PDB file of C-alpha atoms in Angstrom:
ATOM      1  CA  MET A 127     118.505  38.972 109.213  1.00  0.00           C
ATOM      2  CA  THR A 128     116.613  42.351 108.640  1.00  0.00           C
ATOM      3  CA  THR A 129     113.503  42.680 107.649  1.00  0.00           C
ATOM      4  CA  GLN A 130     112.737  45.353 104.856  1.00  0.00           C
ATOM      5  CA  PRO A 131     109.882  47.725 105.311  1.00  0.00           C
ATOM      6  CA  SER A 132     107.324  47.497 103.073  1.00  0.00           C
ATOM      7  CA  MET A 133     106.879  49.565 100.192  1.00  0.00           C
ATOM      8  CA  PRO A 134     103.853  50.785 100.702  1.00  0.00           C
ATOM      9  CA  LEU A 135     104.769  51.737 104.305  1.00  0.00           C
ATOM     10  CA  VAL A 136     108.276  53.722 102.847  1.00  0.00           C
ATOM     11  CA  VAL A 137     105.805  55.362 100.355  1.00  0.00           C
ATOM     12  CA  GLN A 138     103.929  56.432 103.617  1.00  0.00           C
ATOM     13  CA  ARG A 139     107.160  57.613 104.996  1.00  0.00           C
ATOM     14  CA  ILE A 140     108.126  59.740 102.142  1.00  0.00           C
ATOM     15  CA  ARG A 141     104.663  61.469 101.767  1.00  0.00           C
ATOM     16  CA  GLU A 142     104.353  62.141 105.748  1.00  0.00           C
ATOM     17  CA  ARG A 143     108.325  64.051 105.213  1.00  0.00           C
ATOM     18  CA  ASN A 144     106.955  65.706 102.049  1.00  0.00           C
ATOM     19  CA  ARG A 145     103.591  66.982 104.299  1.00  0.00           C
ATOM     20  CA  GLN A 146     105.734  67.948 106.617  1.00  0.00           C
ATOM     21  CA  ALA A 147     108.050  69.775 104.527  1.00  0.00           C
ATOM     22  CA  LEU A 148     105.486  71.396 102.924  1.00  0.00           C
ATOM     23  CA  GLU A 149     104.001  72.670 106.279  1.00  0.00           C
ATOM     24  CA  ALA A 150     107.371  74.060 107.413  1.00  0.00           C
ATOM     25  CA  LYS A 151     107.435  75.843 104.255  1.00  0.00           C
ATOM     26  CA  VAL A 152     103.949  77.426 104.327  1.00  0.00           C
ATOM     27  CA  ALA A 153     104.617  78.243 108.187  1.00  0.00           C
ATOM     28  CA  ALA A 154     107.880  80.301 107.314  1.00  0.00           C
ATOM     29  CA  GLU A 155     106.488  82.030 104.411  1.00  0.00           C
ATOM     30  CA  ASN A 156     103.349  83.331 106.768  1.00  0.00           C
ATOM     31  CA  GLU A 157     106.047  83.955 109.122  1.00  0.00           C
ATOM     32  CA  ALA A 158     108.030  86.312 107.053  1.00  0.00           C
ATOM     33  CA  GLU A 159     104.781  87.836 105.515  1.00  0.00           C
ATOM     34  CA  MET A 160     103.653  88.693 109.257  1.00  0.00           C
ATOM     35  CA  GLN A 161     107.268  89.891 109.891  1.00  0.00           C
ATOM     36  CA  SER A 162     107.159  92.175 106.756  1.00  0.00           C
ATOM     37  CA  THR A 163     103.673  93.553 107.409  1.00  0.00           C
ATOM     38  CA  LYS A 164     105.060  94.762 110.408  1.00  0.00           C
ATOM     39  CA  VAL A 165     108.207  96.273 109.598  1.00  0.00           C
ATOM     40  CA  THR A 166     105.654  97.980 107.090  1.00  0.00           C
ATOM     41  CA  VAL A 167     102.859  99.048 109.584  1.00  0.00           C
ATOM     42  CA  ALA A 168     105.808 100.478 112.133  1.00  0.00           C
ATOM     43  CA  GLY A 169     107.807 102.427 109.226  1.00  0.00           C
ATOM     44  CA  LEU A 170     104.790 104.057 107.986  1.00  0.00           C
ATOM     45  CA  LEU A 171     103.911 105.309 111.261  1.00  0.00           C
ATOM     46  CA  ALA A 172     107.062 106.230 112.251  1.00  0.00           C
ATOM     47  CA  LEU A 173     107.927 108.178 108.612  1.00  0.00           C
ATOM     48  CA  GLN A 174     104.642 110.274 109.859  1.00  0.00           C
ATOM     49  CA  GLU A 175     106.293 111.172 113.150  1.00  0.00           C
ATOM     50  CA  LEU A 176     109.436 111.919 112.013  1.00  0.00           C
ATOM     51  CA  ALA A 177     107.733 114.037 109.462  1.00  0.00           C
ATOM     52  CA  GLU A 178     105.402 116.203 111.694  1.00  0.00           C
ATOM     53  CA  THR A 179     108.902 116.360 114.163  1.00  0.00           C
ATOM     54  CA  ALA A 180     111.043 117.111 111.378  1.00  0.00           C
ATOM     55  CA  GLN A 181     108.345 120.327 110.344  1.00  0.00           C
ATOM     56  CA  GLY A 182     109.738 122.196 113.169  1.00  0.00           C
ATOM     57  CA  ASP A 183     113.019 124.498 114.096  1.00  0.00           C
ATOM     58  CA  THR A 184     115.256 122.817 117.218  1.00  0.00           C
ATOM     59  CA  GLN A 185     117.472 120.310 117.181  1.00  0.00           C
ATOM     60  CA  GLN A 186     115.471 117.124 117.252  1.00  0.00           C
ATOM     61  CA  PRO A 187     113.552 118.238 113.843  1.00  0.00           C
ATOM     62  CA  GLN A 188     116.816 119.252 112.082  1.00  0.00           C
ATOM     63  CA  HIS A 189     117.975 115.298 112.972  1.00  0.00           C
ATOM     64  CA  CYS A 190     114.839 114.098 111.946  1.00  0.00           C
ATOM     65  CA  ARG A 191     115.051 115.671 108.642  1.00  0.00           C
ATOM     66  CA  ARG A 192     118.784 114.264 107.916  1.00  0.00           C
ATOM     67  CA  VAL A 193     117.664 110.846 108.612  1.00  0.00           C
ATOM     68  CA  LEU A 194     114.405 111.335 106.290  1.00  0.00           C
ATOM     69  CA  LEU A 195     116.854 112.811 103.525  1.00  0.00           C
ATOM     70  CA  ALA A 196     119.012 110.269 103.802  1.00  0.00           C
ATOM     71  CA  VAL A 197     116.482 107.838 102.947  1.00  0.00           C
ATOM     72  CA  TYR A 198     114.675 110.122 100.416  1.00  0.00           C
ATOM     73  CA  ASN A 199     118.424 110.353  98.758  1.00  0.00           C
ATOM     74  CA  SER A 200     121.496 108.967 100.559  1.00  0.00           C
ATOM     75  CA  TYR A 201     123.662 110.226  97.576  1.00  0.00           C
ATOM     76  CA  ALA A 202     122.920 114.137  98.360  1.00  0.00           C
ATOM     77  CA  TRP A 203     122.282 113.652 102.406  1.00  0.00           C
ATOM     78  CA  PRO A 204     124.310 110.757 103.548  1.00  0.00           C
ATOM     79  CA  LEU A 205     123.198 110.036 107.113  1.00  0.00           C
ATOM     80  CA  ASN A 206     126.030 111.220 110.192  1.00  0.00           C
ATOM     81  CA  LEU A 207     125.097 108.498 112.677  1.00  0.00           C
ATOM     82  CA  THR A 208     125.468 111.437 115.656  1.00  0.00           C
ATOM     83  CA  SER A 209     122.252 112.510 113.925  1.00  0.00           C
ATOM     84  CA  LEU A 210     120.383 108.804 115.574  1.00  0.00           C
ATOM     85  CA  ARG A 211     122.577 109.582 119.221  1.00  0.00           C
ATOM     86  CA  VAL A 212     121.231 112.735 119.631  1.00  0.00           C
ATOM     87  CA  LEU A 213     117.381 111.746 119.376  1.00  0.00           C
ATOM     88  CA  ASP A 214     115.668 111.153 122.107  1.00  0.00           C
ATOM     89  CA  ASP A 215     115.016 107.576 122.514  1.00  0.00           C
ATOM     90  CA  ASP A 216     111.207 107.578 120.564  1.00  0.00           C
ATOM     91  CA  LEU A 217     112.262 109.736 118.340  1.00  0.00           C
ATOM     92  CA  ARG A 218     115.394 107.279 117.224  1.00  0.00           C
ATOM     93  CA  ARG A 219     113.557 104.298 117.475  1.00  0.00           C
ATOM     94  CA  ALA A 220     111.120 106.099 114.724  1.00  0.00           C
ATOM     95  CA  ALA A 221     114.555 106.894 112.776  1.00  0.00           C
ATOM     96  CA  LEU A 222     115.554 103.061 112.790  1.00  0.00           C
ATOM     97  CA  ALA A 223     112.037 101.980 112.076  1.00  0.00           C
ATOM     98  CA  VAL A 224     111.714 104.313 108.785  1.00  0.00           C
ATOM     99  CA  ILE A 225     115.610 103.082 107.562  1.00  0.00           C
ATOM    100  CA  GLU A 226     114.629  99.384 108.584  1.00  0.00           C
ATOM    101  CA  TRP A 227     111.043  99.662 106.214  1.00  0.00           C
ATOM    102  CA  SER A 228     112.630 101.648 103.364  1.00  0.00           C
ATOM    103  CA  ALA A 229     115.044  98.703 103.092  1.00  0.00           C
ATOM    104  CA  VAL A 230     112.206  96.673 102.053  1.00  0.00           C
ATOM    105  CA  SER A 231     109.623  99.135 100.774  1.00  0.00           C
ATOM    106  CA  ASP A 232     108.602  98.910  97.010  1.00  0.00           C
ATOM    107  CA  ARG A 233     107.981 102.707  97.034  1.00  0.00           C
ATOM    108  CA  GLU A 234     110.000 105.768  98.019  1.00  0.00           C
ATOM    109  CA  LEU A 235     109.351 107.305 101.193  1.00  0.00           C
ATOM    110  CA  HIS A 236     108.035 110.769  99.825  1.00  0.00           C
ATOM    111  CA  GLU A 237     105.068 108.574  97.498  1.00  0.00           C
ATOM    112  CA  TYR A 238     103.566 108.002 101.631  1.00  0.00           C
ATOM    113  CA  LEU A 239     103.313 111.848 102.120  1.00  0.00           C
ATOM    114  CA  PRO A 240     101.059 114.325 101.612  1.00  0.00           C
ATOM    115  CA  ASP A 241     102.969 116.486  98.899  1.00  0.00           C
ATOM    116  CA  GLY A 242     106.175 113.919  99.813  1.00  0.00           C
ATOM    117  CA  HIS A 243     108.285 114.995  96.989  1.00  0.00           C
ATOM    118  CA  TYR A 244     107.683 119.070  97.440  1.00  0.00           C
ATOM    119  CA  LEU A 245     108.404 118.648 101.515  1.00  0.00           C
ATOM    120  CA  MET A 246     111.917 116.762 100.858  1.00  0.00           C
ATOM    121  CA  GLN A 247     112.896 119.627  98.732  1.00  0.00           C
ATOM    122  CA  ARG A 248     111.624 121.838 101.473  1.00  0.00           C
ATOM    123  CA  PHE A 249     113.824 119.999 103.938  1.00  0.00           C
ATOM    124  CA  ALA A 250     116.763 119.929 101.732  1.00  0.00           C
ATOM    125  CA  ALA A 251     116.526 123.677 101.347  1.00  0.00           C
ATOM    126  CA  ILE A 252     116.256 123.691 105.083  1.00  0.00           C
ATOM    127  CA  GLU A 253     119.410 121.843 105.875  1.00  0.00           C
ATOM    128  CA  LYS A 254     121.303 123.719 103.114  1.00  0.00           C
ATOM    129  CA  GLN A 255     121.049 126.829 104.664  1.00  0.00           C
ATOM    130  CA  GLU A 256     121.621 125.355 108.377  1.00  0.00           C
ATOM    131  CA  GLU A 257     125.166 124.013 106.264  1.00  0.00           C
ATOM    132  CA  GLN A 258     125.972 127.766 105.448  1.00  0.00           C
TER     133      GLN A 258
END
């Protein structure tokens, strides 16, 4: 004959499981928030790096402009992945960080740059000249 656990013991186990589930949920939410903050910080730093580099006139700046324009308006400026391949390692990592950040950002990238809308329009004008 098996003995049934007493009702207070069952209630105690349920409470403990609920407490553990709540702690796990809070830990997961904290981890997600930390990851989001990490992506945001890295993305904003990378955005500054790409925007500064994009203002030059060699091959690296051209590809940085293409990445930024693709994030700014992917319909008008689709990203050719070759642009990522020709960037040096640091700029490639920066480009990928901006792309990842832009996927979770609640604002557009030009809002984070001084005169960002004008800057993106200038980059577009440069790239249109390059295409001709």
